[in-house]
mmCIF file of C-alpha atoms and ligand atoms in Angstrom:
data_model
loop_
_atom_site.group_PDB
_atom_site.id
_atom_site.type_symbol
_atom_site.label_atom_id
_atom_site.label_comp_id
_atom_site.label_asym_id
_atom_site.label_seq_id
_atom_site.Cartn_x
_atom_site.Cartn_y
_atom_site.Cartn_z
ATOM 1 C CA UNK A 1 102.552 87.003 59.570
ATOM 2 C CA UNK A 2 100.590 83.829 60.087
ATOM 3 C CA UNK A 3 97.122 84.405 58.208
ATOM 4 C CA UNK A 4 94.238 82.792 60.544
ATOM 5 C CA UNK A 5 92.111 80.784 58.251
ATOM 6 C CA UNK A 6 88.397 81.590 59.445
ATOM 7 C CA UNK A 7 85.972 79.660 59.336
ATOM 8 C CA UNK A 8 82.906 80.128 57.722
ATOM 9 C CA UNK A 9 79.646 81.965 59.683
ATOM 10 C CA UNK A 10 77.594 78.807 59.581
ATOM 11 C CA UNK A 11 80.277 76.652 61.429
ATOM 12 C CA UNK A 12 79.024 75.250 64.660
ATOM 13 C CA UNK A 13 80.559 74.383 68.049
ATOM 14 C CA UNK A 14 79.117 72.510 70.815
ATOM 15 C CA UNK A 15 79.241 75.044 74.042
ATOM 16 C CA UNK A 16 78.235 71.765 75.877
ATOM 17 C CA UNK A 17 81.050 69.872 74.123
ATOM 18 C CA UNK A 18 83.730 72.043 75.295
ATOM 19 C CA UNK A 19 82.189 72.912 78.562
ATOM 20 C CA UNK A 20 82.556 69.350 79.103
ATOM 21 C CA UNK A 21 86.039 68.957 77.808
ATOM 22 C CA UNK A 22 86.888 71.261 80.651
ATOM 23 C CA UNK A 23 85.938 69.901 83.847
ATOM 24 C CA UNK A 24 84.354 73.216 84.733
ATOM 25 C CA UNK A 25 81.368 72.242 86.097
ATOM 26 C CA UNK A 26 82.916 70.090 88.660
ATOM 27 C CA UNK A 27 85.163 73.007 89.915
ATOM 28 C CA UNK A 28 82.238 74.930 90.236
ATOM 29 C CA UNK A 29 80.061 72.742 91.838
ATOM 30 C CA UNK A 30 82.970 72.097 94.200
ATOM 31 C CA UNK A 31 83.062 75.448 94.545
ATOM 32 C CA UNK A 32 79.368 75.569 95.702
ATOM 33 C CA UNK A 33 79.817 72.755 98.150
ATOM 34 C CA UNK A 34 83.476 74.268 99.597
ATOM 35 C CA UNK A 35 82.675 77.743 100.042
ATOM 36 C CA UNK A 36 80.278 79.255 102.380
ATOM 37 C CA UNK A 37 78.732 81.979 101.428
ATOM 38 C CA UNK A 38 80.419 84.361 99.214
ATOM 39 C CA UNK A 39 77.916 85.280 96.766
ATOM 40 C CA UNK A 40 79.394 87.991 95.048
ATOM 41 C CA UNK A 41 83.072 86.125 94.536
ATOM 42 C CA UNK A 42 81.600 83.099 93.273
ATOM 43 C CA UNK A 43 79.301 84.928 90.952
ATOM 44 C CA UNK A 44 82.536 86.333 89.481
ATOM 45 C CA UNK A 45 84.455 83.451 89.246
ATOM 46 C CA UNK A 46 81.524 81.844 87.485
ATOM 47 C CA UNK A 47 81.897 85.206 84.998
ATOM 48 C CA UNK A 48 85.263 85.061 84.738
ATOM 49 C CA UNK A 49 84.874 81.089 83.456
ATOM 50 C CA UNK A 50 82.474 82.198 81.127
ATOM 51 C CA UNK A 51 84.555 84.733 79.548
ATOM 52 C CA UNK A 52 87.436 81.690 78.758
ATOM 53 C CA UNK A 53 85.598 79.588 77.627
ATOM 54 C CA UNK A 54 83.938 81.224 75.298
ATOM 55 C CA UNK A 55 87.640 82.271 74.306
ATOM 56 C CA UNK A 56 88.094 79.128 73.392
ATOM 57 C CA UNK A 57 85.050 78.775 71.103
ATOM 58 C CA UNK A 58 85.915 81.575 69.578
ATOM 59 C CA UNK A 59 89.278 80.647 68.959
ATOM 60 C CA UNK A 60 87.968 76.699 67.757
ATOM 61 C CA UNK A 61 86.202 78.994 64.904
ATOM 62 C CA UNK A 62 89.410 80.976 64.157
ATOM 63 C CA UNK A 63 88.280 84.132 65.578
ATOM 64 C CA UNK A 64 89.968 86.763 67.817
ATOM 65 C CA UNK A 65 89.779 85.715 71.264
ATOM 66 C CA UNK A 66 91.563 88.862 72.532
ATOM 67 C CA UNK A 67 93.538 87.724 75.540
ATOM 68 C CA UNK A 68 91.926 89.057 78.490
ATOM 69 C CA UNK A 69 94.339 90.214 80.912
ATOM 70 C CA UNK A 70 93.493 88.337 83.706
ATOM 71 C CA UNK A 71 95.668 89.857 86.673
ATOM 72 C CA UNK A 72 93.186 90.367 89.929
ATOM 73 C CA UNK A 73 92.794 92.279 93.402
ATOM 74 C CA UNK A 74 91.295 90.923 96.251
ATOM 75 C CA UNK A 75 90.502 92.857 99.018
ATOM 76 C CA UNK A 76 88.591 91.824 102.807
ATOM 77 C CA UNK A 77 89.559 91.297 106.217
ATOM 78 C CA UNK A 78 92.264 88.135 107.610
ATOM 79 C CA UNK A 79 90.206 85.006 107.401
ATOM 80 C CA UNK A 80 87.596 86.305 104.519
ATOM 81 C CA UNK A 81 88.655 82.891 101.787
ATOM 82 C CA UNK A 82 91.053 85.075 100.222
ATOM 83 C CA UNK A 83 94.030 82.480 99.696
ATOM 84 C CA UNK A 84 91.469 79.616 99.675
ATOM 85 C CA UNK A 85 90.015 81.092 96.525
ATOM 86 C CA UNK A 86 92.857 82.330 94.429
ATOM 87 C CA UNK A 87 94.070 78.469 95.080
ATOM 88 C CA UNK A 88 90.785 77.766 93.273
ATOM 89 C CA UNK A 89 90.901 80.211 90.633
ATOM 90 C CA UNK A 90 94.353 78.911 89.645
ATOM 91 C CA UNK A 91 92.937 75.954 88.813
ATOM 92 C CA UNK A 92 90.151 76.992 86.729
ATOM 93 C CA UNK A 93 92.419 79.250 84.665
ATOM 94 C CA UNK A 94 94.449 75.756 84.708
ATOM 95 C CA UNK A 95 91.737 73.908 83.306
ATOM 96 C CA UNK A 96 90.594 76.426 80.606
ATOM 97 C CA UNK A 97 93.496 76.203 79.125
ATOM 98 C CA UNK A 98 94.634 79.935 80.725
ATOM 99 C CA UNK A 99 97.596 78.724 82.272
ATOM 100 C CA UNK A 100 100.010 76.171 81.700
ATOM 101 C CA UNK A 101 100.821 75.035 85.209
ATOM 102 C CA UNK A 102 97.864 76.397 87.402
ATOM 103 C CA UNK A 103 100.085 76.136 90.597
ATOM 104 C CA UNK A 104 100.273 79.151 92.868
ATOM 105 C CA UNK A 105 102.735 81.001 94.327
ATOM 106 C CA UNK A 106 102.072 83.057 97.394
ATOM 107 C CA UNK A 107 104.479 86.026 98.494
ATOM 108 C CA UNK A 108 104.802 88.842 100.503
ATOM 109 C CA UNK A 109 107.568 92.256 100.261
ATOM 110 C CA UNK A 110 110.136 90.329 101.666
ATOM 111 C CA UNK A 111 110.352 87.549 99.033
ATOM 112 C CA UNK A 112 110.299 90.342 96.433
ATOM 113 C CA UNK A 113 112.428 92.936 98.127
ATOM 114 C CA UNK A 114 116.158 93.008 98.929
ATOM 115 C CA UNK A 115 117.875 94.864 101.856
ATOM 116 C CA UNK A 116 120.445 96.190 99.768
ATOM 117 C CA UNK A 117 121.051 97.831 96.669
ATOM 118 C CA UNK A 118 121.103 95.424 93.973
ATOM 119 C CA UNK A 119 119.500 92.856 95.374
ATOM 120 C CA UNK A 120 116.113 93.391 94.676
ATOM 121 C CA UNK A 121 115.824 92.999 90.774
ATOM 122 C CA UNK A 122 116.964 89.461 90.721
ATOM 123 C CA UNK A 123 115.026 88.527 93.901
ATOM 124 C CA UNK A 124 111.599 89.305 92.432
ATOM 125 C CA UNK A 125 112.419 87.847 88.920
ATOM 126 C CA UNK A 126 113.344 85.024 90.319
ATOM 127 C CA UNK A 127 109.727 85.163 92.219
ATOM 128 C CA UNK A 128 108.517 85.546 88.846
ATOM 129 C CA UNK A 129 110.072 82.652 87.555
ATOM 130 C CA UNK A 130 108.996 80.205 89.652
ATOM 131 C CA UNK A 131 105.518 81.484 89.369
ATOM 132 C CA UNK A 132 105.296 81.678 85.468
ATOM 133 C CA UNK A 133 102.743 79.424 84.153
ATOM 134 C CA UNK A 134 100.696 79.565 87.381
ATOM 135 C CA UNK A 135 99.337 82.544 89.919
ATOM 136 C CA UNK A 136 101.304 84.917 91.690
ATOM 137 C CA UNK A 137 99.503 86.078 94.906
ATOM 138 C CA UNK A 138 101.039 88.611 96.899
ATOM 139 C CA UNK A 139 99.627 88.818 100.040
ATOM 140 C CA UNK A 140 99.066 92.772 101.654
ATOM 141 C CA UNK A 141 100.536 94.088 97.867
ATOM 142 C CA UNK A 142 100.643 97.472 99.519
ATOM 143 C CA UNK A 143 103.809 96.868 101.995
ATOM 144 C CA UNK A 144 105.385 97.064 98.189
ATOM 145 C CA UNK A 145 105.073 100.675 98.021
ATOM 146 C CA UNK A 146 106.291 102.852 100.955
ATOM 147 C CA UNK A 147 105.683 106.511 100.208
ATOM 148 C CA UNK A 148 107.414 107.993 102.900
ATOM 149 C CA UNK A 149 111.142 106.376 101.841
ATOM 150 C CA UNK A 150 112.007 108.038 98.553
ATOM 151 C CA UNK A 151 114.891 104.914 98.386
ATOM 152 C CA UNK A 152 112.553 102.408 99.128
ATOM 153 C CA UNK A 153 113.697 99.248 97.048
ATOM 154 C CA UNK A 154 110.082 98.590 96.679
ATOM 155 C CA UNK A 155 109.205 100.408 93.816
ATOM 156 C CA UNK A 156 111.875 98.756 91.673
ATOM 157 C CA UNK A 157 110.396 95.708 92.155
ATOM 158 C CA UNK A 158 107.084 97.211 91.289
ATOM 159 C CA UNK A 159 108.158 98.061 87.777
ATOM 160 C CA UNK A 160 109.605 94.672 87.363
ATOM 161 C CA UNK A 161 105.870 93.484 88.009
ATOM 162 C CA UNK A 162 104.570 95.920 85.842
ATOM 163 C CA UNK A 163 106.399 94.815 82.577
ATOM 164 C CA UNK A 164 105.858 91.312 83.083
ATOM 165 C CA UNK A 165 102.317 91.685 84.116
ATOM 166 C CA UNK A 166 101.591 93.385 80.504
ATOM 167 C CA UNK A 167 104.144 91.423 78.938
ATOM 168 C CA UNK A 168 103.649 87.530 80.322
ATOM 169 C CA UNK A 169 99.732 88.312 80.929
ATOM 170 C CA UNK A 170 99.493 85.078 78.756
ATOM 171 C CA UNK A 171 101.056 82.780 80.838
ATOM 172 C CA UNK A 172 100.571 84.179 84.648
ATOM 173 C CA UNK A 173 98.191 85.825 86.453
ATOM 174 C CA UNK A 174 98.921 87.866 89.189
ATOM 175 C CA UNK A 175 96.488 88.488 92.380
ATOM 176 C CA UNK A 176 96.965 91.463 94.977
ATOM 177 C CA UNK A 177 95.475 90.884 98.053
ATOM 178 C CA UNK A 178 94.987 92.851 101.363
ATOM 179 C CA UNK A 179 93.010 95.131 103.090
ATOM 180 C CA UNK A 180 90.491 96.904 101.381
ATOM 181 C CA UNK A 181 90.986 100.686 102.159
ATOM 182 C CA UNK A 182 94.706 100.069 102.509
ATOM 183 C CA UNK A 183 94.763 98.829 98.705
ATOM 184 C CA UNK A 184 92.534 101.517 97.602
ATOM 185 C CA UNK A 185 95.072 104.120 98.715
ATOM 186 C CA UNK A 186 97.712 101.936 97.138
ATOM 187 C CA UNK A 187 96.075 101.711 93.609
ATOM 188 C CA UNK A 188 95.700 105.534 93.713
ATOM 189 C CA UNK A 189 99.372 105.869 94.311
ATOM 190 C CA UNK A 190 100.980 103.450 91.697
ATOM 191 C CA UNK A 191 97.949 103.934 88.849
ATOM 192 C CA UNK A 192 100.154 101.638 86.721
ATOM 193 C CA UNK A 193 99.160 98.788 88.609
ATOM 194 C CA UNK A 194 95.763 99.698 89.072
ATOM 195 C CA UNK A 195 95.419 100.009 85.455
ATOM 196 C CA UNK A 196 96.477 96.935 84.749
ATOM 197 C CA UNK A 197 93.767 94.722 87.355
ATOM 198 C CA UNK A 198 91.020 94.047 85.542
ATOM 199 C CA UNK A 199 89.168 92.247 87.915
ATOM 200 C CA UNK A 200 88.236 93.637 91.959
ATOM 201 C CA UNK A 201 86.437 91.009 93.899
ATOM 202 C CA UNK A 202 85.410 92.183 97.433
ATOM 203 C CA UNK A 203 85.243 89.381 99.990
ATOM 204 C CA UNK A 204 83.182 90.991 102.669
ATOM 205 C CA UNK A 205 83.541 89.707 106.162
ATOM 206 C CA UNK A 206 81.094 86.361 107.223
ATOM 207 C CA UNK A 207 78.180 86.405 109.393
ATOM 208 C CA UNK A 208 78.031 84.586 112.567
ATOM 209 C CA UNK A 209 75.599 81.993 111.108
ATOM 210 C CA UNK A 210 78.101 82.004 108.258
ATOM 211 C CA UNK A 211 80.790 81.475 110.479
ATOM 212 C CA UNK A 212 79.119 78.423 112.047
ATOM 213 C CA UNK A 213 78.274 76.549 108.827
ATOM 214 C CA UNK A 214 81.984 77.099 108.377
ATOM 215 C CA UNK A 215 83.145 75.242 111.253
ATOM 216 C CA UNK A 216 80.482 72.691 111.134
ATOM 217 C CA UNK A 217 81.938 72.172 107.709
ATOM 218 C CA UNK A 218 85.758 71.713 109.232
ATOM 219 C CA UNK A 219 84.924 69.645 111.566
ATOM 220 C CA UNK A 220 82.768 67.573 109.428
ATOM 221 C CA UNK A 221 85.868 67.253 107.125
ATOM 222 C CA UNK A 222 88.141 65.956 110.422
ATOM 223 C CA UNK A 223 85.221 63.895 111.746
ATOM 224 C CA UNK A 224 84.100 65.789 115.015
ATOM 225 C CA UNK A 225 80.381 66.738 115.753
ATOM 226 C CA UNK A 226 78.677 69.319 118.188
ATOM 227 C CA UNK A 227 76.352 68.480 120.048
ATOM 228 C CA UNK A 228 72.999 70.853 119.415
ATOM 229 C CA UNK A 229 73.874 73.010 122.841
ATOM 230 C CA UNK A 230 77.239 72.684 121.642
ATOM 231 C CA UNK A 231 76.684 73.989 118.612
ATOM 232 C CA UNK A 232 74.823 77.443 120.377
ATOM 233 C CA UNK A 233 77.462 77.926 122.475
ATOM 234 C CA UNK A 234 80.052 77.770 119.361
ATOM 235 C CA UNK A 235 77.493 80.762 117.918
ATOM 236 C CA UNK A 236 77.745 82.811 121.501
ATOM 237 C CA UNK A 237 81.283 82.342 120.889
ATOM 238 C CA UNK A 238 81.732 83.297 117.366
ATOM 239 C CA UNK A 239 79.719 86.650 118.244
ATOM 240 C CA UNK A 240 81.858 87.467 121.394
ATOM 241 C CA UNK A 241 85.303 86.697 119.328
ATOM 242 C CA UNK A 242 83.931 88.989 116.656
ATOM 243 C CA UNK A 243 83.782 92.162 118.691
ATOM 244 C CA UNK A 244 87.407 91.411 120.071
ATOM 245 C CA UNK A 245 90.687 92.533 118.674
ATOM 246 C CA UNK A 246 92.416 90.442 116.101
ATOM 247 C CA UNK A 247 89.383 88.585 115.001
ATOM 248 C CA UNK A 248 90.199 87.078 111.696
ATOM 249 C CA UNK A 249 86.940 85.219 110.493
ATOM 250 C CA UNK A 250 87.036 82.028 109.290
ATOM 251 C CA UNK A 251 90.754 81.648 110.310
ATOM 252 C CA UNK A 252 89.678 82.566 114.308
ATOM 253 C CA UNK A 253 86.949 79.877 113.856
ATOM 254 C CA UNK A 254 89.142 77.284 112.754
ATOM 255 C CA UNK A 255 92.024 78.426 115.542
ATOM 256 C CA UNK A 256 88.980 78.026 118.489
ATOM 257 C CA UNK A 257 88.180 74.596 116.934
ATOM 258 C CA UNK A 258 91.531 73.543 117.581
ATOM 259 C CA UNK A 259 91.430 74.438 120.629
ATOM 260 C CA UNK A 260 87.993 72.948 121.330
ATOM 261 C CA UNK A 261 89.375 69.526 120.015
ATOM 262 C CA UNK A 262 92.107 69.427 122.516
ATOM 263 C CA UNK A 263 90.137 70.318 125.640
ATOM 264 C CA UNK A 264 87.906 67.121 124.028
ATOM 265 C CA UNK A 265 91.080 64.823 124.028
ATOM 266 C CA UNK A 266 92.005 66.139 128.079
ATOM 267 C CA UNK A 267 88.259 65.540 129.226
ATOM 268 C CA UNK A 268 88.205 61.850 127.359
ATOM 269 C CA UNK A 269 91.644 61.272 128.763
ATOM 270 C CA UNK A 270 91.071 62.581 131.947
ATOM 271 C CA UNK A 271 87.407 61.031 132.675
ATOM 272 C CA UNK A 272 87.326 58.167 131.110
ATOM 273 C CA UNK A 273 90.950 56.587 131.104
ATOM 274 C CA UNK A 274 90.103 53.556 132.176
ATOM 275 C CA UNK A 275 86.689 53.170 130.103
ATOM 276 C CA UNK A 276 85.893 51.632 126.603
ATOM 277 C CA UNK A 277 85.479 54.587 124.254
ATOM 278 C CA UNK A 278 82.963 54.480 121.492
ATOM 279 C CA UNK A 279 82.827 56.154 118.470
ATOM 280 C CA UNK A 280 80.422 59.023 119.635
ATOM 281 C CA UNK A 281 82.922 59.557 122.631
ATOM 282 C CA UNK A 282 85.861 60.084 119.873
ATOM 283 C CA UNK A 283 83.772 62.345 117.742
ATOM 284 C CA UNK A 284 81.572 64.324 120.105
ATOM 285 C CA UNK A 285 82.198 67.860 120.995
ATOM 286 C CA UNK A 286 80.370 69.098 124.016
ATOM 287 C CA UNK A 287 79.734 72.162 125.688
ATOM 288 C CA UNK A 288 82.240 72.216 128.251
ATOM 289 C CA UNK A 289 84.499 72.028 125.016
ATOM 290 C CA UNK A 290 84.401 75.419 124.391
ATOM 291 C CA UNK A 291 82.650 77.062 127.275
ATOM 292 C CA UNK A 292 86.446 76.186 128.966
ATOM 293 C CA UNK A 293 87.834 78.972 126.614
ATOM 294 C CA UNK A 294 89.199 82.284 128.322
ATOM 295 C CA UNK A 295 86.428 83.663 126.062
ATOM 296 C CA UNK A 296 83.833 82.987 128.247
ATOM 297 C CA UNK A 297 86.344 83.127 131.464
ATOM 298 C CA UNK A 298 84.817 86.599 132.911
ATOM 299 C CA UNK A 299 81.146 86.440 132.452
HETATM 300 N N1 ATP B 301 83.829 80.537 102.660
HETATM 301 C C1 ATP B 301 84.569 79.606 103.271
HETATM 302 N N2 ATP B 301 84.105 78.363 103.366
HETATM 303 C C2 ATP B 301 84.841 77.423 103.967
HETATM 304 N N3 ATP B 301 86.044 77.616 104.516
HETATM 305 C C3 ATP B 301 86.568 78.849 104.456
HETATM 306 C C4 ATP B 301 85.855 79.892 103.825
HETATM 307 N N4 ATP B 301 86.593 81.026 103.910
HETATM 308 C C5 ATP B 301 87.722 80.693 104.551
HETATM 309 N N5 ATP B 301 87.724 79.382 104.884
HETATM 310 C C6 ATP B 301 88.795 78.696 105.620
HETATM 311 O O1 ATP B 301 89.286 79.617 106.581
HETATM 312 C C7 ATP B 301 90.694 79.639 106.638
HETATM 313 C C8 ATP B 301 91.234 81.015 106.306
HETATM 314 O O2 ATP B 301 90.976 81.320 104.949
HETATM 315 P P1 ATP B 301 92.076 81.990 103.986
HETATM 316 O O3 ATP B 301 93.446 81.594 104.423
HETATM 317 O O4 ATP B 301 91.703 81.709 102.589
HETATM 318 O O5 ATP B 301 91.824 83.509 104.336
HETATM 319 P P2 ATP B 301 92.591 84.813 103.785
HETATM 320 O O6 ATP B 301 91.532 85.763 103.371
HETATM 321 O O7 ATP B 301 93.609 84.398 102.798
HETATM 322 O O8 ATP B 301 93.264 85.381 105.091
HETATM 323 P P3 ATP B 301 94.585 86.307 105.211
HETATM 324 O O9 ATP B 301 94.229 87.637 104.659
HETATM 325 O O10 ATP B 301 94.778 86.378 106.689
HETATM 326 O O11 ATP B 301 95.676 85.609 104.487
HETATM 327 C C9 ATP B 301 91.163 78.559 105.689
HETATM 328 O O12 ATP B 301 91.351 77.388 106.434
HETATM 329 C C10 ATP B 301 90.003 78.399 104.739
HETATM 330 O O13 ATP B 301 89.954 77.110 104.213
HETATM 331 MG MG1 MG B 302 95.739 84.472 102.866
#
């Protein structure tokens, strides 16, 4: 057995010095800047950094950094920043040193399960492999585990996650996502897994004002602007999409942008086809720009 040499209590390290080493504070400034609200996931991520790196020191001083398993559930509505943040998070586990590739690998059942016997062992290990070194995020984990089909293929590929996920916890991190109450019953049902999650973030669903900074922030990124009455009638929007079916936060916002940019393109085309544009004509979004939507089509 390899003896670790320790060194002695008086040693220093520089927290500052390795903080720096990492490129930490960048990620986490970006993740300021790129993230809208949030609170409670960022404060964890910010946590969860702290925790590595102080691995690491640790570790510089030939201590016991234990090895933290690292495997994660997030839970919140379609559209909450779920994806956008485990993309993050794989690359801050990337950059402390966590993981050795810090890509991310996103699945469902079907790229885990087979239709037939036999087929589904070597389907999700070779999921596994190609996510080893990186993240493993499996969107809605609970379509895994159906409890009314006794032969459901599922829970064979459940145990394969298991083992690796206390086995490989070095080298990959797996993230369960989906709907909160759905993955609660889930966890209760398979308490293997559940055990094995260290870390439950909750994204909770956005405000409307949280919504808008959100699409003021896409289009900023693909050059459009609202005008100010623009900009309210985005808001009326966002709180009449909210109380419809299939609403799906920041994912419906970015869908009625879309839509918003193409009505711009038909009104410039149409109205002004023979016109110079300028600038402001190509970036503008204006009221009529969304108030077209079927949204607003029966008030
Ligand atoms: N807090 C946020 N700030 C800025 N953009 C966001 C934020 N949350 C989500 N988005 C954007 O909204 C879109 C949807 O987010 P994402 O795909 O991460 O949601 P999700 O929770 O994974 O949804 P689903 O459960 O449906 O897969 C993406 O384009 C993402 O960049
Ligand atoms: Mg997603």
């Amino acid at each position: 057995m390899n003896e670790i040499t320790k060194a002695p209590d008086h040693t220093v390290v520089n927290l500052q010095e390795e903080y720096n080493k990492t490129d930490i504070q960048h990620i986490i400034d970006n993740l300021e800047a790129d993230l809208v609200g949030l609170k409670p996931v960022k404060a964890r991520i910010r946590e969860i950094a702290a925790l590595l790196l102080i691995d690491r020191l640790r570790k510089t001083l030939g201590m016991e950094a234990g090895n933290p398993g690292l495997h994660m559930s997030f839970t919140g509505s379609p559209g909450t920043g779920k994806t956008l943040v485990a993309l993050k998070m794989a690359d801050i586990l990337y950059k402390l040193g966590y993981i050795r590739k810090g890509h991310l690998l996103e699945v469902t059942r079907d790229d885990l399960v087979g239709q037939y016997i036999g087929h589904t062992a070597p389907k999700t290990k070779e999921v596994l492999k190609k996510a080893m070194g990186g993240v493993l995020f499996i969107d809605e984990a609970y379509y895994l585990y159906k409890p009314d089909n006794e032969r459901d293929y599922g829970s064979e590929a459940i145990e394969i996650l298991l083992q690796v996920m206390e086995n490989q916890r070095d080298d990959l991190v797996v993230i369960l996502a989906g709907y909160k109450d759905r993955m609660d019953v889930f966890y209760e049902s398979n308490p293997g897994l559940a055990s094995r999650i260290a870390n439950h973030v909750h994204f909770p669903d956005y405000s409307p004002v949280e919504l808008l900074s959100i699409a003021k922030m896409m289009l900023e990124e693909q050059q459009y602007k609202l005008t100010p009455e623009a900009e309210n009638i985005l808001l009326d929007y966002i709180q009449i999409r909210m109380e419809q079916p299939l609403f799906a936060n920041a994912r419906s916002v970015k869908n009625a942008l879309d839509r918003a940019r193409m009505r711009q393109a038909n009104r410039i085309f149409e109205t002004s086809a023979d016109l110079v544009l300028t600038k402001t004509d190509l970036v503008t979004l204006l009221p009529e720009d969304l108030l077209k939507s079927r949204l607003f089509a029966n008030r």
